[in-house]
Amino acid sequence: MTDDVKRTPTSAEADTIQWMPIAVFIGILLIGAGVIQSTNSMPTEAAISLFADDVEVLDIAYSNSVGAAVVHGNGVNTLHTFEGDVPSMISLNGSPNSISSHSNGWLIGGDEGMLAHLINGTITEIDLLTSSDTVIDAVSVNDRSGWMIIERDSETQLRTFDLDSTSTKLSLAATLPSDEIKLEGIEVDSTGTVALIRATSTTFSNPISSTSSGEVLLMASASLGSQPDVTLIQHGGGHPYHTLMISEHDEILGYAVSTDSAVMISDTGIVRPITDLEGGIAAAVDSDCRLWILHDEQIISTYDLKNGVDSMKVDSPTGENPRMVSSDSGLLRIVYDDSSALTLDTDDYTDPIARPGLLFDSVFLTIVLGTILILGRNFYVMGFDAW
């Protein structure tokens, strides 16, 4: 009987065998990373079509899960309310420009001094302005008071109003830091006494784009019905902010987002850029004080103080880019360029059942960490022979 002869691998073969587990390990890492990325998406409800493709949604707000929108079509602005995908037009004595919601309904502002509440399907006009005034933006604190930006005599003005005031229902205009500042939009905190205002200025125009003016942020305080006290908190040369949001977080008053930047604003008026987070097309803050920014290519980013920046994919119903997003309690209502809409449940963001990528992410990272510890220990004890 002939004994089996065992051949000793050559040095080249030994090196190959030695590094094969490392190559397999790296391959697993790459495959796992690819699977995590492919599953990192947010589920949505079925898409709905709110309006015809040739209708442009200008502003939208939700009150108790009922939506209201200012839309532009056939050369005119109109107001519509909707539950689900069935809009109903609301008749107004004027052309609406803006809409904001409160607990009972909406506040609508428009041309020719139009200011009105919409509550339970009924329009109640508020007689505060002149026919030559144009309401650029108006925010309701409740159904009797609020803040507004109006254009009067070729200048933009910031005012508050209080319909229950026994002295004056409409405040004097705030004194602005510069005559070259044009007010664009406003958001008010839950107390109704502190506001953030976005604006533009020709003093700091954007050198990249001749059609855009510099970014301007202001902070204002006032008791309702009194003249606001305004403080300039940012004046730079970037793209103008298109979205302002109030956060109820203890450490953050709000956020501002432009196409190329996103900043947080403290309750003392300090403006800080958010690290590793770019601007986007539209933005909103959810009920958990988490910031959501919508980008093109169906990408959405999130930010909160605890978890930092995250990004994921949200499939658009028709491949269109998002136009705007509105927060509705625990939901985000996303409107696209073709007037189609998606509803996103923000609770799904942390739900591993709704987002399997979260579960796979945790399992995969646990396996990788365990493997690294085992290989590291073996290498420490046995050197390269451990491989």
Coordinates of C-alpha atoms in Angstrom, one line a residue:
M1 CA 0.0 0.0 0.0
T2 CA 1.3 3.4 -0.9
D3 CA 1.0 6.2 1.6
D4 CA -0.8 9.4 0.5
V5 CA 1.7 12.1 -0.3
K6 CA 0.7 15.6 0.8
R7 CA 2.2 18.4 -1.2
T8 CA 3.3 21.5 0.5
P9 CA 2.0 24.6 -1.3
T10 CA 4.6 26.8 -2.9
S11 CA 5.1 30.3 -1.4
A12 CA 3.1 31.9 -4.3
E13 CA 0.2 29.5 -3.7
A14 CA 0.3 30.1 0.1
D15 CA 0.1 33.9 -0.5
T16 CA -2.9 33.4 -2.8
I17 CA -4.6 31.2 -0.2
Q18 CA -3.7 33.7 2.5
W19 CA -5.4 36.6 0.8
M20 CA -8.4 34.9 -0.5
P21 CA -10.5 35.3 2.7
I22 CA -9.6 39.0 2.7
A23 CA -10.9 39.3 -0.9
V24 CA -14.1 37.4 0.0
F25 CA -14.5 39.7 3.0
I26 CA -14.1 42.9 0.9
G27 CA -16.6 41.4 -1.6
I28 CA -19.2 40.9 1.1
L29 CA -18.7 44.4 2.2
L30 CA -19.3 45.8 -1.3
I31 CA -22.3 43.6 -1.9
G32 CA -23.8 44.5 1.5
A33 CA -23.3 48.2 0.9
G34 CA -25.0 47.9 -2.5
V35 CA -28.0 46.1 -1.0
I36 CA -28.3 48.7 1.8
Q37 CA -28.2 51.5 -0.8
S38 CA -30.8 49.8 -3.0
T39 CA -33.2 49.3 0.0
N40 CA -32.8 52.8 1.4
S41 CA -36.0 54.2 0.2
M42 CA -39.2 55.6 1.8
P43 CA -42.6 53.9 1.1
T44 CA -45.4 56.2 -0.1
E45 CA -49.1 55.9 -0.6
A46 CA -50.5 55.6 -4.1
A47 CA -50.0 58.7 -6.2
I48 CA -53.0 61.0 -7.0
S49 CA -53.5 63.6 -9.6
L50 CA -54.8 66.8 -8.1
F51 CA -55.1 69.0 -11.1
A52 CA -54.6 69.0 -14.9
D53 CA -51.0 69.0 -16.2
D54 CA -51.2 72.6 -17.4
V55 CA -52.2 73.9 -13.9
E56 CA -49.5 75.2 -11.6
V57 CA -49.8 74.8 -7.9
L58 CA -48.5 78.1 -6.3
D59 CA -49.1 77.4 -2.6
I60 CA -50.7 74.6 -0.5
A61 CA -51.6 74.0 3.1
Y62 CA -53.4 71.4 5.1
S63 CA -55.7 71.8 8.1
N64 CA -57.0 68.6 9.8
S65 CA -56.0 66.5 6.8
V66 CA -58.0 68.7 4.4
G67 CA -55.9 70.4 1.8
A68 CA -56.3 73.9 0.2
A69 CA -54.2 75.2 -2.7
V70 CA -53.8 78.4 -4.7
V71 CA -53.3 77.3 -8.3
H72 CA -52.6 79.2 -11.6
G73 CA -54.4 78.1 -14.7
N74 CA -55.7 79.9 -17.9
G75 CA -54.0 83.1 -16.7
V76 CA -55.8 83.4 -13.4
N77 CA -55.2 82.3 -9.8
T78 CA -57.9 80.3 -8.0
L79 CA -58.5 78.7 -4.7
H80 CA -59.4 75.0 -4.3
T81 CA -59.9 72.7 -1.3
F82 CA -59.7 68.9 -1.6
E83 CA -59.9 65.7 0.3
G84 CA -58.1 62.9 -1.5
D85 CA -58.0 63.7 -5.2
V86 CA -61.2 65.6 -5.6
P87 CA -60.7 69.4 -5.7
S88 CA -63.5 71.9 -5.2
M89 CA -63.1 75.5 -6.3
I90 CA -63.9 78.2 -3.7
S91 CA -65.2 81.6 -5.0
L92 CA -63.3 84.7 -3.9
N93 CA -63.6 88.4 -4.5
G94 CA -60.1 88.7 -5.8
S95 CA -57.0 86.8 -6.9
P96 CA -55.3 84.7 -4.2
N97 CA -51.5 84.7 -3.8
S98 CA -50.9 82.8 -0.6
I99 CA -52.5 80.5 1.9
S100 CA -51.6 79.3 5.4
S101 CA -53.5 77.0 7.8
H102 CA -54.5 77.1 11.4
S103 CA -56.4 74.7 13.6
N104 CA -59.8 75.8 12.2
G105 CA -59.1 76.5 8.6
W106 CA -57.0 78.8 6.4
L107 CA -56.0 82.4 5.9
I108 CA -55.9 83.6 2.3
G109 CA -54.2 86.7 1.0
G110 CA -54.2 88.1 -2.5
D111 CA -54.4 91.1 -4.8
E112 CA -56.5 94.3 -4.3
G113 CA -56.1 94.0 -0.5
M114 CA -57.8 90.7 -0.3
L115 CA -57.5 89.0 3.1
A116 CA -60.0 86.3 4.1
H117 CA -60.5 83.3 6.4
L118 CA -61.8 80.0 5.1
I119 CA -63.5 78.0 7.8
N120 CA -65.8 75.0 7.3
G121 CA -66.2 76.0 3.6
T122 CA -67.2 79.5 4.4
I123 CA -65.2 82.6 3.3
T124 CA -65.1 85.5 5.7
E125 CA -63.5 88.6 4.4
I126 CA -61.2 90.7 6.6
D127 CA -61.5 94.4 5.9
L128 CA -58.0 95.7 6.9
L129 CA -56.3 96.7 3.7
T130 CA -56.8 99.0 0.8
S131 CA -57.6 98.0 -2.7
S132 CA -54.1 99.1 -3.8
D133 CA -52.4 96.6 -1.4
T134 CA -51.1 93.2 -2.5
V135 CA -50.7 90.5 0.1
I136 CA -47.5 88.6 -0.6
D137 CA -47.7 86.3 2.3
A138 CA -49.9 86.0 5.4
V139 CA -49.7 83.6 8.4
S140 CA -52.6 83.1 10.8
V141 CA -51.9 82.6 14.5
N142 CA -55.5 81.8 15.0
D143 CA -58.8 82.8 13.3
R144 CA -58.6 86.3 14.7
S145 CA -54.9 87.3 14.4
G146 CA -51.7 86.9 12.4
W147 CA -48.8 88.4 10.5
M148 CA -48.6 89.5 6.9
I149 CA -46.3 90.9 4.2
I150 CA -47.9 93.3 1.9
E151 CA -46.8 95.5 -1.0
R152 CA -47.9 99.1 -0.6
D153 CA -46.7 102.1 -2.6
S154 CA -44.0 100.0 -4.3
E155 CA -42.5 98.8 -1.0
T156 CA -42.9 95.6 1.0
Q157 CA -44.1 95.9 4.6
L158 CA -44.3 93.6 7.6
R159 CA -47.3 94.0 9.8
T160 CA -49.4 92.2 12.4
F161 CA -53.1 92.2 12.9
D162 CA -55.5 91.5 15.8
L163 CA -59.2 91.6 15.0
D164 CA -60.1 91.6 18.7
S165 CA -58.0 94.7 19.4
T166 CA -59.9 97.7 20.8
S167 CA -57.4 100.2 19.6
T168 CA -55.9 99.3 16.2
K169 CA -56.5 96.1 14.4
L170 CA -53.7 96.5 11.9
S171 CA -50.2 97.5 13.2
L172 CA -47.8 100.0 11.8
A173 CA -45.3 98.7 9.3
A174 CA -42.0 97.4 10.7
T175 CA -38.9 99.5 10.1
L176 CA -36.6 97.5 7.9
P177 CA -32.8 97.6 8.1
S178 CA -32.5 98.8 4.5
D179 CA -34.7 100.2 1.7
E180 CA -33.1 97.7 -0.7
I181 CA -34.6 94.7 1.2
K182 CA -37.6 93.1 -0.4
L183 CA -39.7 90.8 1.9
E184 CA -40.7 87.5 0.3
G185 CA -42.1 85.1 3.0
I186 CA -42.8 84.7 6.7
E187 CA -43.3 81.9 9.3
V188 CA -44.4 82.4 12.9
D189 CA -43.8 80.4 16.0
S190 CA -46.5 78.8 18.1
T191 CA -46.7 81.7 20.5
G192 CA -47.5 84.1 17.6
T193 CA -45.0 86.6 18.9
V194 CA -41.8 85.6 17.0
A195 CA -41.4 85.4 13.2
L196 CA -38.7 84.5 10.7
I197 CA -38.8 86.4 7.4
R198 CA -37.0 85.6 4.2
A199 CA -36.1 88.3 1.8
T200 CA -33.8 89.4 -1.1
S201 CA -31.5 92.3 -1.5
T202 CA -29.9 94.0 -4.5
T203 CA -26.9 95.0 -2.2
F204 CA -25.6 91.4 -2.2
S205 CA -26.6 89.9 -5.6
N206 CA -25.5 86.4 -6.6
P207 CA -22.5 86.7 -9.0
I208 CA -23.3 83.3 -10.4
S209 CA -26.9 84.2 -11.5
S210 CA -27.8 87.6 -12.7
T211 CA -31.5 86.9 -12.1
S212 CA -31.3 86.2 -8.4
S213 CA -30.6 88.5 -5.4
G214 CA -28.7 87.8 -2.3
E215 CA -30.0 85.8 0.6
V216 CA -31.5 87.7 3.5
L217 CA -33.0 86.5 6.8
L218 CA -34.7 88.6 9.4
M219 CA -36.1 87.9 12.8
A220 CA -39.1 89.8 14.2
S221 CA -41.0 90.0 17.5
A222 CA -44.3 91.7 18.4
S223 CA -47.4 91.3 20.3
L224 CA -50.3 90.8 17.9
G225 CA -51.6 94.1 16.6
S226 CA -48.5 96.0 17.5
Q227 CA -45.6 97.1 15.2
P228 CA -43.0 94.4 14.7
D229 CA -39.4 94.9 15.9
V230 CA -37.1 93.5 13.1
T231 CA -33.5 92.4 13.4
L232 CA -31.3 91.4 10.4
I233 CA -29.7 88.0 11.1
Q234 CA -28.2 87.1 7.7
H235 CA -27.3 89.1 4.6
G236 CA -25.2 87.2 2.1
G237 CA -24.6 86.6 -1.6
G238 CA -26.1 83.1 -2.0
H239 CA -29.2 82.1 -3.7
P240 CA -32.4 83.4 -2.1
Y241 CA -34.2 81.1 0.4
H242 CA -37.4 79.6 -1.1
T243 CA -38.6 78.0 2.1
L244 CA -38.8 79.0 5.8
M245 CA -39.9 76.6 8.5
I246 CA -40.5 76.9 12.2
S247 CA -39.3 74.1 14.5
E248 CA -40.7 73.4 17.9
H249 CA -37.4 71.9 19.0
D250 CA -36.0 73.5 22.2
E251 CA -32.7 74.3 20.6
I252 CA -33.8 75.4 17.1
L253 CA -36.3 78.2 16.2
G254 CA -36.4 77.2 12.5
Y255 CA -34.7 76.4 9.2
A256 CA -34.2 78.1 5.9
V257 CA -33.5 76.3 2.6
S258 CA -32.4 77.6 -0.8
T259 CA -31.4 75.7 -3.9
D260 CA -27.8 75.5 -2.7
S261 CA -27.8 75.7 1.1
A262 CA -29.7 74.8 4.2
V263 CA -29.3 76.6 7.5
M264 CA -30.6 76.3 11.1
I265 CA -31.6 79.3 13.1
S266 CA -31.4 79.4 16.9
D267 CA -33.9 81.2 19.1
T268 CA -31.3 84.0 19.6
G269 CA -31.1 84.5 15.8
I270 CA -27.8 82.8 15.2
V271 CA -27.7 81.3 11.6
R272 CA -25.5 78.2 11.1
P273 CA -25.1 76.1 8.0
I274 CA -26.0 72.4 8.3
T275 CA -22.8 70.3 7.7
D276 CA -23.0 67.9 4.8
L277 CA -26.4 69.0 3.8
E278 CA -27.1 70.9 0.5
G279 CA -30.1 72.8 -0.4
G280 CA -32.9 71.5 -2.6
I281 CA -36.1 72.1 -4.4
A282 CA -38.6 72.1 -1.5
A283 CA -38.5 71.4 2.2
A284 CA -40.7 70.9 5.3
V285 CA -40.4 70.1 9.0
D286 CA -42.4 67.2 10.4
S287 CA -44.1 66.7 13.7
D288 CA -40.9 65.3 15.2
C289 CA -39.0 68.5 14.3
R290 CA -37.1 66.6 11.6
L291 CA -36.1 68.6 8.5
W292 CA -36.9 67.0 5.1
I293 CA -35.4 68.4 1.9
L294 CA -36.4 67.2 -1.6
H295 CA -33.9 67.2 -4.4
D296 CA -34.0 66.3 -8.0
E297 CA -33.5 62.7 -9.2
Q298 CA -36.0 61.6 -6.6
I299 CA -33.6 62.0 -3.7
I300 CA -34.7 63.2 -0.3
S301 CA -32.5 64.2 2.7
T302 CA -33.4 64.5 6.4
Y303 CA -31.7 66.2 9.3
D304 CA -32.3 66.2 13.1
L305 CA -30.0 67.0 15.9
K306 CA -29.8 63.4 17.2
N307 CA -29.2 61.5 14.0
G308 CA -27.6 64.1 11.8
V309 CA -28.0 63.9 8.0
D310 CA -29.5 61.0 6.1
S311 CA -30.6 60.5 2.5
M312 CA -32.9 58.1 0.7
K313 CA -34.9 57.7 -2.4
V314 CA -38.6 58.5 -2.9
D315 CA -40.0 57.2 -6.2
S316 CA -41.9 59.9 -8.0
P317 CA -45.2 58.8 -9.6
T318 CA -44.3 60.1 -13.1
G319 CA -40.6 60.8 -12.9
E320 CA -41.2 64.5 -12.4
N321 CA -39.3 66.7 -9.9
P322 CA -41.0 67.8 -6.7
R323 CA -42.4 71.4 -6.7
M324 CA -43.4 71.8 -3.0
V325 CA -44.1 69.8 0.1
S326 CA -46.5 70.5 2.9
S327 CA -46.5 69.1 6.5
D328 CA -49.8 67.6 7.7
S329 CA -49.3 66.3 11.2
G330 CA -47.4 63.0 10.7
L331 CA -47.6 63.2 7.0
L332 CA -45.8 65.0 4.2
R333 CA -47.8 65.9 1.1
I334 CA -45.5 66.2 -1.9
V335 CA -46.7 68.0 -5.0
Y336 CA -44.8 67.4 -8.3
D337 CA -44.4 69.6 -11.4
D338 CA -47.2 67.8 -13.2
S339 CA -49.6 68.4 -10.2
S340 CA -49.5 64.8 -9.2
A341 CA -49.1 64.2 -5.5
L342 CA -47.7 61.6 -3.0
T343 CA -48.3 61.2 0.7
L344 CA -45.4 60.1 2.9
D345 CA -45.8 58.9 6.4
T346 CA -42.9 60.3 8.4
D347 CA -43.3 57.5 11.1
D348 CA -42.0 55.1 8.4
Y349 CA -38.6 56.8 8.6
T350 CA -37.7 54.9 11.8
D351 CA -39.8 51.8 11.1
P352 CA -37.7 48.7 10.0
I353 CA -40.9 47.0 8.8
A354 CA -41.7 49.8 6.4
R355 CA -38.1 50.3 5.5
P356 CA -36.4 46.9 5.4
G357 CA -33.1 48.6 4.6
L358 CA -32.9 49.7 8.3
L359 CA -33.1 46.1 9.5
F360 CA -30.6 44.9 6.9
D361 CA -28.3 47.8 7.8
S362 CA -28.2 46.8 11.5
V363 CA -27.8 43.1 10.8
F364 CA -25.1 43.7 8.2
L365 CA -23.1 46.1 10.4
T366 CA -23.3 43.7 13.3
I367 CA -21.9 40.9 11.1
V368 CA -19.1 43.1 9.8
L369 CA -18.1 44.3 13.2
G370 CA -18.1 40.7 14.6
T371 CA -16.0 39.5 11.7
I372 CA -13.5 42.4 12.1
L373 CA -13.1 41.6 15.8
I374 CA -12.5 37.9 15.2
L375 CA -10.0 38.5 12.4
G376 CA -8.3 41.2 14.5
R377 CA -7.9 38.8 17.4
N378 CA -6.7 36.0 15.3
F379 CA -4.2 38.3 13.6
Y380 CA -3.0 39.5 17.0
V381 CA -2.4 35.9 18.2
M382 CA -1.2 34.2 15.1
G383 CA 0.0 36.9 12.7
F384 CA -0.7 36.4 8.9
D385 CA -1.2 32.7 9.5
A386 CA -4.6 33.6 11.1
W387 CA -6.0 34.4 7.7

